[in-house]
mmCIF file of C-alpha atoms and ligand atoms in Angstrom:
data_model
loop_
_atom_site.group_PDB
_atom_site.id
_atom_site.type_symbol
_atom_site.label_atom_id
_atom_site.label_comp_id
_atom_site.label_asym_id
_atom_site.label_seq_id
_atom_site.Cartn_x
_atom_site.Cartn_y
_atom_site.Cartn_z
ATOM 1 C CA MET A 226 24.363 -44.973 -47.777
ATOM 2 C CA ASP A 227 23.304 -42.395 -44.853
ATOM 3 C CA CYS A 228 21.117 -44.874 -43.105
ATOM 4 C CA ASN A 229 20.040 -40.515 -41.760
ATOM 5 C CA LYS A 230 19.082 -39.609 -45.643
ATOM 6 C CA ARG A 231 16.095 -40.379 -47.382
ATOM 7 C CA PRO A 232 16.562 -42.746 -50.871
ATOM 8 C CA GLU A 233 15.304 -40.258 -53.897
ATOM 9 C CA ASN A 234 13.170 -43.314 -54.974
ATOM 10 C CA MET A 235 12.159 -43.844 -52.252
ATOM 11 C CA GLN A 236 7.724 -44.256 -52.581
ATOM 12 C CA ARG A 237 5.449 -41.411 -50.736
ATOM 13 C CA ILE A 238 3.334 -43.491 -48.108
ATOM 14 C CA THR A 239 0.002 -42.519 -49.592
ATOM 15 C CA THR A 240 -2.330 -45.724 -49.583
ATOM 16 C CA PRO A 241 -3.540 -48.353 -47.318
ATOM 17 C CA GLU A 242 -1.291 -51.056 -49.203
ATOM 18 C CA LEU A 243 1.475 -48.541 -48.913
ATOM 19 C CA ALA A 244 1.926 -49.200 -45.544
ATOM 20 C CA ASN A 245 0.996 -52.484 -45.353
ATOM 21 C CA ALA A 246 4.178 -53.025 -47.111
ATOM 22 C CA PHE A 247 5.983 -50.559 -45.635
ATOM 23 C CA ILE A 248 4.609 -52.848 -41.862
ATOM 24 C CA ASP A 249 5.910 -56.221 -43.483
ATOM 25 C CA GLU A 250 9.205 -54.682 -44.492
ATOM 26 C CA GLN A 251 9.379 -53.204 -40.526
ATOM 27 C CA VAL A 252 8.946 -55.970 -38.730
ATOM 28 C CA LYS A 253 10.977 -58.291 -40.620
ATOM 29 C CA ALA A 254 13.525 -55.870 -39.716
ATOM 30 C CA ILE A 255 12.792 -54.791 -36.204
ATOM 31 C CA LYS A 256 12.889 -58.951 -35.802
ATOM 32 C CA LYS A 257 15.572 -59.093 -37.139
ATOM 33 C CA GLN A 258 17.609 -55.809 -35.617
ATOM 34 C CA VAL A 259 15.956 -57.282 -32.223
ATOM 35 C CA GLY A 260 16.523 -60.108 -32.305
ATOM 36 C CA ASP A 261 15.396 -62.030 -28.664
ATOM 37 C CA LYS A 262 16.069 -59.076 -26.425
ATOM 38 C CA LYS A 263 13.702 -56.138 -24.663
ATOM 39 C CA VAL A 264 13.424 -53.327 -26.434
ATOM 40 C CA LEU A 265 12.489 -49.169 -24.851
ATOM 41 C CA LEU A 266 9.532 -47.032 -25.239
ATOM 42 C CA ALA A 267 8.352 -43.761 -24.070
ATOM 43 C CA LEU A 268 5.526 -43.587 -25.059
ATOM 44 C CA SER A 269 3.811 -39.889 -24.908
ATOM 45 C CA GLY A 270 0.279 -41.134 -26.400
ATOM 46 C CA GLY A 271 1.699 -38.365 -29.823
ATOM 47 C CA VAL A 272 1.286 -39.882 -33.257
ATOM 48 C CA ASP A 273 4.833 -40.959 -33.380
ATOM 49 C CA SER A 274 5.756 -42.862 -30.426
ATOM 50 C CA SER A 275 2.128 -44.071 -30.606
ATOM 51 C CA VAL A 276 2.773 -45.820 -34.093
ATOM 52 C CA VAL A 277 6.412 -46.635 -33.566
ATOM 53 C CA ALA A 278 4.585 -48.425 -30.002
ATOM 54 C CA ALA A 279 1.843 -50.626 -31.956
ATOM 55 C CA LEU A 280 4.614 -51.615 -34.851
ATOM 56 C CA LEU A 281 6.620 -52.900 -32.440
ATOM 57 C CA ILE A 282 3.829 -54.881 -30.528
ATOM 58 C CA LYS A 283 3.523 -56.175 -33.963
ATOM 59 C CA ALA A 284 6.692 -57.606 -34.115
ATOM 60 C CA ILE A 285 8.069 -58.042 -31.032
ATOM 61 C CA GLY A 286 4.986 -57.494 -28.517
ATOM 62 C CA LYS A 287 5.850 -57.835 -24.926
ATOM 63 C CA GLN A 288 9.953 -57.385 -25.457
ATOM 64 C CA LEU A 289 8.074 -54.299 -25.435
ATOM 65 C CA VAL A 290 8.248 -51.818 -22.819
ATOM 66 C CA CYS A 291 6.720 -49.235 -22.751
ATOM 67 C CA VAL A 292 6.652 -46.590 -20.093
ATOM 68 C CA HIS A 293 4.305 -42.991 -20.282
ATOM 69 C CA VAL A 294 5.204 -40.604 -18.385
ATOM 70 C CA ASN A 295 2.229 -38.734 -16.825
ATOM 71 C CA HIS A 296 3.759 -35.257 -15.944
ATOM 72 C CA GLY A 297 0.360 -34.130 -14.794
ATOM 73 C CA LEU A 298 0.404 -31.395 -17.866
ATOM 74 C CA MET A 299 -2.068 -33.423 -20.957
ATOM 75 C CA ARG A 300 -5.254 -33.158 -21.696
ATOM 76 C CA LYS A 301 -8.149 -34.250 -20.128
ATOM 77 C CA GLY A 302 -8.681 -37.883 -21.079
ATOM 78 C CA GLU A 303 -5.572 -38.530 -22.775
ATOM 79 C CA SER A 304 -3.578 -41.162 -19.909
ATOM 80 C CA GLU A 305 -6.386 -42.721 -20.018
ATOM 81 C CA GLN A 306 -6.687 -43.242 -23.693
ATOM 82 C CA VAL A 307 -2.586 -44.402 -23.884
ATOM 83 C CA ILE A 308 -3.426 -47.160 -21.416
ATOM 84 C CA GLU A 309 -6.910 -47.962 -22.904
ATOM 85 C CA ILE A 310 -5.421 -48.510 -26.373
ATOM 86 C CA PHE A 311 -2.246 -50.493 -25.639
ATOM 87 C CA GLN A 312 -2.875 -52.403 -21.958
ATOM 88 C CA LYS A 313 -6.259 -53.136 -23.174
ATOM 89 C CA GLY A 314 -6.139 -53.514 -27.162
ATOM 90 C CA LEU A 315 -2.652 -53.602 -27.956
ATOM 91 C CA ASP A 316 -2.181 -55.881 -24.507
ATOM 92 C CA ALA A 317 1.067 -54.221 -24.651
ATOM 93 C CA ASN A 318 3.774 -54.677 -21.459
ATOM 94 C CA LEU A 319 2.810 -50.744 -20.452
ATOM 95 C CA ILE A 320 4.641 -49.314 -17.309
ATOM 96 C CA TYR A 321 2.103 -46.145 -16.285
ATOM 97 C CA ILE A 322 4.006 -43.600 -14.359
ATOM 98 C CA ASP A 323 2.304 -40.567 -12.825
ATOM 99 C CA ALA A 324 4.256 -38.432 -11.895
ATOM 100 C CA THR A 325 1.999 -35.269 -11.470
ATOM 101 C CA GLU A 326 2.534 -34.764 -7.603
ATOM 102 C CA ARG A 327 6.269 -34.793 -9.040
ATOM 103 C CA TYR A 328 6.092 -32.009 -11.445
ATOM 104 C CA LEU A 329 4.150 -30.079 -9.950
ATOM 105 C CA GLU A 330 6.014 -29.979 -6.685
ATOM 106 C CA LYS A 331 9.442 -29.381 -8.967
ATOM 107 C CA LEU A 332 7.153 -26.767 -10.958
ATOM 108 C CA LYS A 333 6.671 -24.668 -7.591
ATOM 109 C CA GLY A 334 7.886 -21.023 -7.565
ATOM 110 C CA VAL A 335 8.803 -21.280 -10.952
ATOM 111 C CA SER A 336 7.119 -19.227 -13.752
ATOM 112 C CA GLU A 337 9.600 -18.095 -16.204
ATOM 113 C CA PRO A 338 8.425 -20.052 -20.083
ATOM 114 C CA GLU A 339 12.289 -21.115 -20.758
ATOM 115 C CA ALA A 340 12.338 -22.516 -16.935
ATOM 116 C CA LYS A 341 9.404 -24.087 -17.715
ATOM 117 C CA ARG A 342 10.307 -26.126 -20.328
ATOM 118 C CA LYS A 343 13.939 -26.906 -18.919
ATOM 119 C CA ILE A 344 12.216 -28.727 -15.654
ATOM 120 C CA ILE A 345 9.393 -29.938 -17.221
ATOM 121 C CA GLY A 346 11.946 -31.851 -19.687
ATOM 122 C CA ALA A 347 15.057 -32.793 -17.469
ATOM 123 C CA GLU A 348 12.187 -34.552 -15.493
ATOM 124 C CA PHE A 349 11.629 -36.831 -18.074
ATOM 125 C CA ILE A 350 14.576 -37.385 -18.159
ATOM 126 C CA ARG A 351 15.550 -38.834 -15.235
ATOM 127 C CA ILE A 352 12.041 -40.362 -14.841
ATOM 128 C CA PHE A 353 12.983 -42.590 -17.354
ATOM 129 C CA GLU A 354 16.151 -42.670 -15.769
ATOM 130 C CA GLU A 355 14.958 -44.219 -13.576
ATOM 131 C CA GLU A 356 11.694 -46.643 -14.718
ATOM 132 C CA ALA A 357 15.266 -47.911 -17.357
ATOM 133 C CA ARG A 358 18.082 -48.802 -14.432
ATOM 134 C CA LYS A 359 15.270 -50.228 -12.399
ATOM 135 C CA LEU A 360 14.544 -53.060 -16.260
ATOM 136 C CA SER A 361 16.899 -56.027 -16.613
ATOM 137 C CA GLY A 362 18.118 -56.924 -19.773
ATOM 138 C CA ILE A 363 16.817 -54.495 -22.190
ATOM 139 C CA GLU A 364 19.009 -54.000 -24.454
ATOM 140 C CA PHE A 365 17.717 -51.285 -27.733
ATOM 141 C CA LEU A 366 15.398 -47.941 -27.188
ATOM 142 C CA ALA A 367 13.048 -47.344 -29.392
ATOM 143 C CA GLN A 368 12.456 -44.232 -30.879
ATOM 144 C CA GLY A 369 9.659 -41.339 -32.887
ATOM 145 C CA THR A 370 12.080 -40.027 -34.993
ATOM 146 C CA ILE A 371 9.970 -38.693 -38.466
ATOM 147 C CA TYR A 372 12.140 -37.499 -41.179
ATOM 148 C CA PRO A 373 11.597 -34.182 -39.745
ATOM 149 C CA ASP A 374 12.809 -34.634 -37.033
ATOM 150 C CA ILE A 375 16.523 -35.481 -39.135
ATOM 151 C CA ILE A 376 16.324 -32.917 -41.358
ATOM 152 C CA GLU A 377 15.479 -29.699 -39.053
ATOM 153 C CA SER A 378 17.888 -30.963 -36.075
ATOM 154 C CA ASP A 379 20.863 -33.829 -35.846
ATOM 155 C CA GLY A 380 18.230 -36.199 -35.031
ATOM 156 C CA VAL A 381 17.738 -36.431 -31.746
ATOM 157 C CA LYS A 382 14.135 -35.632 -30.688
ATOM 158 C CA ALA A 383 14.214 -32.502 -28.518
ATOM 159 C CA HIS A 384 10.558 -33.213 -27.177
ATOM 160 C CA HIS A 385 11.292 -36.610 -27.108
ATOM 161 C CA ASN A 386 14.236 -35.955 -24.489
ATOM 162 C CA VAL A 387 16.494 -39.241 -24.712
ATOM 163 C CA GLY A 388 18.983 -37.614 -26.284
ATOM 164 C CA GLY A 389 20.548 -36.773 -22.170
ATOM 165 C CA LEU A 390 19.965 -39.898 -20.633
ATOM 166 C CA PRO A 391 23.788 -40.602 -19.192
ATOM 167 C CA GLU A 392 26.659 -42.626 -20.707
ATOM 168 C CA ASP A 393 25.884 -45.893 -18.785
ATOM 169 C CA LEU A 394 22.629 -46.363 -20.148
ATOM 170 C CA GLN A 395 23.522 -46.442 -23.624
ATOM 171 C CA PHE A 396 21.173 -48.583 -26.431
ATOM 172 C CA GLU A 397 20.948 -49.170 -29.876
ATOM 173 C CA LEU A 398 18.630 -47.383 -30.996
ATOM 174 C CA VAL A 399 15.446 -48.549 -32.516
ATOM 175 C CA GLU A 400 13.268 -46.085 -34.510
ATOM 176 C CA PRO A 401 12.128 -47.966 -37.893
ATOM 177 C CA VAL A 402 9.664 -44.385 -38.899
ATOM 178 C CA LYS A 403 12.558 -42.244 -39.518
ATOM 179 C CA LEU A 404 12.546 -41.993 -42.842
ATOM 180 C CA LEU A 405 8.663 -41.194 -43.071
ATOM 181 C CA TYR A 406 7.081 -38.512 -43.803
ATOM 182 C CA LYS A 407 3.700 -36.608 -40.256
ATOM 183 C CA ASP A 408 1.601 -37.531 -43.228
ATOM 184 C CA GLU A 409 2.102 -41.516 -44.113
ATOM 185 C CA VAL A 410 3.696 -42.049 -40.153
ATOM 186 C CA ARG A 411 -0.571 -41.253 -40.024
ATOM 187 C CA GLU A 412 -1.191 -43.278 -42.972
ATOM 188 C CA VAL A 413 0.943 -46.303 -41.042
ATOM 189 C CA GLY A 414 -0.657 -46.096 -37.550
ATOM 190 C CA TYR A 415 -4.034 -46.166 -39.511
ATOM 191 C CA ALA A 416 -3.231 -49.268 -41.468
ATOM 192 C CA LEU A 417 -1.754 -50.100 -37.772
ATOM 193 C CA GLY A 418 -5.439 -50.573 -36.565
ATOM 194 C CA LEU A 419 -4.918 -46.505 -34.230
ATOM 195 C CA PRO A 420 -8.142 -45.179 -33.852
ATOM 196 C CA LYS A 421 -7.579 -41.625 -35.899
ATOM 197 C CA SER A 422 -8.678 -40.164 -32.103
ATOM 198 C CA MET A 423 -4.686 -40.714 -32.794
ATOM 199 C CA VAL A 424 -3.653 -40.809 -35.115
ATOM 200 C CA ALA A 425 -4.929 -37.667 -36.381
ATOM 201 C CA ARG A 426 -4.157 -35.805 -33.242
ATOM 202 C CA GLN A 427 -3.210 -32.034 -33.670
ATOM 203 C CA PRO A 428 0.318 -31.135 -31.924
ATOM 204 C CA PHE A 429 0.146 -31.066 -28.529
ATOM 205 C CA PRO A 430 3.872 -29.384 -27.360
ATOM 206 C CA GLY A 431 6.245 -32.066 -25.369
ATOM 207 C CA PRO A 432 5.827 -29.042 -22.054
ATOM 208 C CA GLY A 433 2.201 -29.613 -22.338
ATOM 209 C CA LEU A 434 -0.667 -27.812 -20.543
ATOM 210 C CA GLY A 435 2.791 -26.374 -18.673
ATOM 211 C CA VAL A 436 3.024 -23.707 -21.396
ATOM 212 C CA ARG A 437 -0.965 -23.069 -21.635
ATOM 213 C CA CYS A 438 -1.257 -22.228 -17.511
ATOM 214 C CA LEU A 439 0.209 -19.129 -17.921
ATOM 215 C CA GLY A 440 3.156 -18.491 -15.106
ATOM 216 C CA GLU A 441 3.583 -20.519 -12.201
ATOM 217 C CA ILE A 442 1.135 -23.716 -12.774
ATOM 218 C CA GLU A 443 -0.909 -23.923 -9.882
ATOM 219 C CA ARG A 444 -4.177 -26.285 -9.570
ATOM 220 C CA ASP A 445 -6.490 -24.444 -9.705
ATOM 221 C CA ARG A 446 -6.073 -23.047 -13.088
ATOM 222 C CA LEU A 447 -4.193 -26.232 -14.252
ATOM 223 C CA GLU A 448 -7.685 -27.790 -14.111
ATOM 224 C CA ALA A 449 -9.716 -24.909 -15.037
ATOM 225 C CA LEU A 450 -7.494 -25.000 -18.665
ATOM 226 C CA ARG A 451 -8.015 -28.743 -18.592
ATOM 227 C CA GLU A 452 -11.514 -28.028 -18.060
ATOM 228 C CA SER A 453 -11.765 -25.836 -20.248
ATOM 229 C CA ASP A 454 -9.850 -27.079 -23.209
ATOM 230 C CA ALA A 455 -11.820 -30.866 -22.997
ATOM 231 C CA ILE A 456 -15.040 -28.344 -23.494
ATOM 232 C CA LEU A 457 -13.309 -26.610 -25.797
ATOM 233 C CA ARG A 458 -12.350 -29.818 -27.563
ATOM 234 C CA GLU A 459 -15.560 -31.414 -27.944
ATOM 235 C CA GLU A 460 -18.051 -28.467 -29.331
ATOM 236 C CA PHE A 461 -15.411 -27.851 -31.820
ATOM 237 C CA ASP A 462 -15.273 -32.053 -32.605
ATOM 238 C CA LEU A 463 -19.784 -31.506 -32.396
ATOM 239 C CA ALA A 464 -19.331 -28.632 -35.330
ATOM 240 C CA GLY A 465 -17.302 -30.861 -37.371
ATOM 241 C CA LEU A 466 -14.288 -28.639 -37.307
ATOM 242 C CA THR A 467 -11.840 -31.141 -35.464
ATOM 243 C CA ASP A 468 -10.374 -31.667 -39.577
ATOM 244 C CA LYS A 469 -11.009 -27.794 -40.435
ATOM 245 C CA VAL A 470 -9.049 -26.267 -38.385
ATOM 246 C CA TRP A 471 -5.162 -27.159 -37.254
ATOM 247 C CA GLN A 472 -5.303 -26.294 -33.629
ATOM 248 C CA PHE A 473 -7.353 -25.552 -30.633
ATOM 249 C CA PHE A 474 -6.698 -24.850 -27.614
ATOM 250 C CA THR A 475 -7.101 -23.552 -24.001
ATOM 251 C CA VAL A 476 -4.961 -20.367 -22.488
ATOM 252 C CA VAL A 477 -5.173 -19.645 -18.721
ATOM 253 C CA PRO A 478 -3.164 -16.243 -17.707
ATOM 254 C CA ASN A 479 -1.805 -15.156 -14.802
ATOM 255 C CA PHE A 480 -4.115 -12.288 -13.714
ATOM 256 C CA ARG A 481 -7.307 -12.375 -12.598
ATOM 257 C CA SER A 482 -10.463 -10.684 -13.369
ATOM 258 C CA THR A 483 -13.458 -8.647 -11.419
ATOM 259 C CA GLY A 484 -16.571 -11.114 -12.261
ATOM 260 C CA VAL A 485 -20.133 -10.646 -10.516
ATOM 261 C CA ARG A 486 -21.772 -14.364 -9.123
ATOM 262 C CA ASP A 487 -24.507 -14.117 -7.577
ATOM 263 C CA GLY A 488 -24.880 -10.519 -6.844
ATOM 264 C CA LYS A 489 -21.929 -10.196 -5.085
ATOM 265 C CA ARG A 490 -17.962 -9.072 -6.831
ATOM 266 C CA VAL A 491 -15.280 -11.630 -7.644
ATOM 267 C CA PHE A 492 -11.821 -11.575 -8.371
ATOM 268 C CA ASP A 493 -12.092 -14.819 -10.784
ATOM 269 C CA LEU A 494 -10.103 -16.630 -13.909
ATOM 270 C CA PRO A 495 -10.336 -14.663 -17.629
ATOM 271 C CA VAL A 496 -9.757 -18.291 -19.943
ATOM 272 C CA ILE A 497 -8.361 -17.624 -23.697
ATOM 273 C CA ILE A 498 -9.405 -19.358 -26.937
ATOM 274 C CA ARG A 499 -6.720 -19.917 -29.505
ATOM 275 C CA ALA A 500 -7.062 -21.616 -32.639
ATOM 276 C CA VAL A 501 -4.746 -21.523 -35.758
ATOM 277 C CA ASN A 502 -4.824 -22.694 -39.011
ATOM 278 C CA THR A 503 -1.190 -23.175 -40.264
ATOM 279 C CA VAL A 504 1.184 -24.670 -43.258
ATOM 280 C CA ASP A 505 3.895 -25.791 -41.550
ATOM 281 C CA ALA A 506 3.275 -23.469 -38.024
ATOM 282 C CA MET A 507 5.717 -20.930 -39.015
ATOM 283 C CA SER A 508 3.575 -18.358 -39.732
ATOM 284 C CA ALA A 509 -0.994 -19.412 -39.030
ATOM 285 C CA THR A 510 -4.123 -17.263 -39.827
ATOM 286 C CA VAL A 511 -6.895 -17.143 -37.287
ATOM 287 C CA PRO A 512 -10.308 -18.791 -38.580
ATOM 288 C CA GLU A 513 -13.581 -17.396 -38.071
ATOM 289 C CA ILE A 514 -15.371 -19.242 -36.442
ATOM 290 C CA ASP A 515 -19.177 -19.673 -36.404
ATOM 291 C CA TRP A 516 -20.125 -17.372 -33.671
ATOM 292 C CA ALA A 517 -22.672 -19.595 -32.435
ATOM 293 C CA VAL A 518 -20.434 -22.075 -31.865
ATOM 294 C CA LEU A 519 -17.835 -19.244 -29.428
ATOM 295 C CA LYS A 520 -21.043 -18.810 -27.918
ATOM 296 C CA LYS A 521 -21.593 -21.878 -26.915
ATOM 297 C CA VAL A 522 -18.530 -22.995 -25.472
ATOM 298 C CA THR A 523 -18.174 -19.999 -23.875
ATOM 299 C CA ASP A 524 -21.495 -20.487 -21.850
ATOM 300 C CA ARG A 525 -20.146 -23.820 -21.405
ATOM 301 C CA ILE A 526 -16.930 -22.612 -20.100
ATOM 302 C CA LEU A 527 -18.890 -20.084 -17.920
ATOM 303 C CA SER A 528 -21.182 -22.969 -16.110
ATOM 304 C CA GLU A 529 -18.793 -25.774 -15.874
ATOM 305 C CA VAL A 530 -15.183 -23.453 -15.031
ATOM 306 C CA LYS A 531 -14.756 -23.811 -11.635
ATOM 307 C CA GLY A 532 -13.638 -20.366 -10.994
ATOM 308 C CA VAL A 533 -13.755 -18.953 -14.687
ATOM 309 C CA CYS A 534 -15.392 -15.986 -15.608
ATOM 310 C CA ARG A 535 -15.057 -14.048 -18.693
ATOM 311 C CA VAL A 536 -13.968 -16.776 -21.624
ATOM 312 C CA LEU A 537 -12.526 -14.344 -25.404
ATOM 313 C CA TYR A 538 -11.339 -15.675 -28.627
ATOM 314 C CA ASP A 539 -7.318 -14.735 -29.815
ATOM 315 C CA LEU A 540 -7.985 -12.640 -32.772
ATOM 316 C CA SER A 541 -4.211 -12.615 -33.562
ATOM 317 C CA PRO A 542 -2.239 -14.112 -36.032
ATOM 318 C CA LYS A 543 1.742 -15.803 -36.324
ATOM 319 C CA ALA A 544 3.498 -13.326 -36.971
ATOM 320 C CA PRO A 545 3.652 -11.482 -34.597
ATOM 321 C CA ALA A 546 1.485 -13.727 -32.359
ATOM 322 C CA THR A 547 2.672 -17.169 -31.592
ATOM 323 C CA ILE A 548 1.319 -20.113 -31.948
ATOM 324 C CA GLU A 549 1.648 -20.427 -27.589
ATOM 325 C CA TRP A 550 1.235 -17.845 -25.892
ATOM 326 C CA GLU A 551 3.902 -18.795 -23.701
HETATM 327 P P1 XMP B 25 4.315 -21.071 -31.170
HETATM 328 O O1 XMP B 25 3.804 -21.349 -29.782
HETATM 329 O O2 XMP B 25 6.386 -20.945 -32.008
HETATM 330 O O3 XMP B 25 4.521 -22.635 -32.043
HETATM 331 O O4 XMP B 25 3.778 -20.553 -32.695
HETATM 332 C C1 XMP B 25 4.512 -23.604 -32.748
HETATM 333 C C2 XMP B 25 4.569 -24.960 -33.107
HETATM 334 O O5 XMP B 25 5.013 -25.465 -31.817
HETATM 335 C C3 XMP B 25 4.426 -25.996 -31.009
HETATM 336 N N1 XMP B 25 5.271 -26.073 -30.117
HETATM 337 C C4 XMP B 25 5.972 -26.194 -29.397
HETATM 338 N N2 XMP B 25 6.092 -28.032 -29.186
HETATM 339 N N3 XMP B 25 7.808 -28.355 -27.608
HETATM 340 C C5 XMP B 25 7.527 -28.484 -28.236
HETATM 341 O O6 XMP B 25 7.296 -29.611 -28.561
HETATM 342 C C6 XMP B 25 7.104 -27.256 -27.067
HETATM 343 O O7 XMP B 25 8.236 -26.314 -25.923
HETATM 344 C C7 XMP B 25 6.717 -26.101 -28.166
HETATM 345 N N4 XMP B 25 6.231 -25.083 -27.996
HETATM 346 C C8 XMP B 25 5.497 -24.626 -29.824
HETATM 347 C C9 XMP B 25 2.859 -25.753 -31.316
HETATM 348 O O8 XMP B 25 2.037 -25.907 -30.572
HETATM 349 C C10 XMP B 25 3.045 -25.635 -32.092
HETATM 350 O O9 XMP B 25 2.389 -26.348 -33.299
#
């Protein structure tokens, strides 16, 4: 039997009871596969790797070593949430690496979008490899591969970037959710007690804010991006839009615009609000957000985020526009 193929009679996990049954079954399977050996996991804080981490912690506790790499391109509070939930809440064996300076140094002077993506991905492999070499006795690598990853690619989750580890660092894979669809992974996440803010999280690209700080990543624009994104999320949440809009974020372009502050002309940053609804991200529409919400977000960004003098709402559907700006 092809173990990467979902059996036709496999029941869809749609209830907490079914999720609990799946968890019990996987805990047994993981214990059997791993024994008393150690397992390494790149924990990004995304839904899939978080659910795999919680599942493995339930099965093997501290035999799981989670590595969370903060590439400096995370949204505001994201790494802190990973530490809070996994280290403080679940007592996980978690290695936190703040690689912000290393990434920003590598990305200096790079403005081409695909080159940026490549550097971010390659650096992740390097850091993960360095950590793996420091640890001894690791025989397994856990991955948050889910069924659409297997169907759409060759089973290697591109943004997890672990397909690129060198020959001498070959591990046996542990992929407990590889036959599940996203909604099932979320159901399992809730049953494991993970919070909604993590389980129902909207998609966030592997290269993170790196593809939303357009062109060369500069610290002031990256900070304006992170702060404006946090305000947008806060206000959409307050307005009850978090469950209604599929993905929303801000973008900071690599040009400036004239403004006026304290009677003087300034040359400051624009911030673009992007919000979309979609089923599969192949095409997308732009929701008609209440004017009052857009205005409140705008007012807050203009008054709270340093160096921003303009806020725009992107009205472009996909196609012809993509969801991300680069
Ligand atoms: P586009 O911009 O192609 O985005 O309409 C479709 C969906 O994919 C996400 N996206 C990415 N995810 N690495 C990722 O892991 C990437 O490089 C990347 N680029 C786009 C995007 O956020 C949207 O949900």
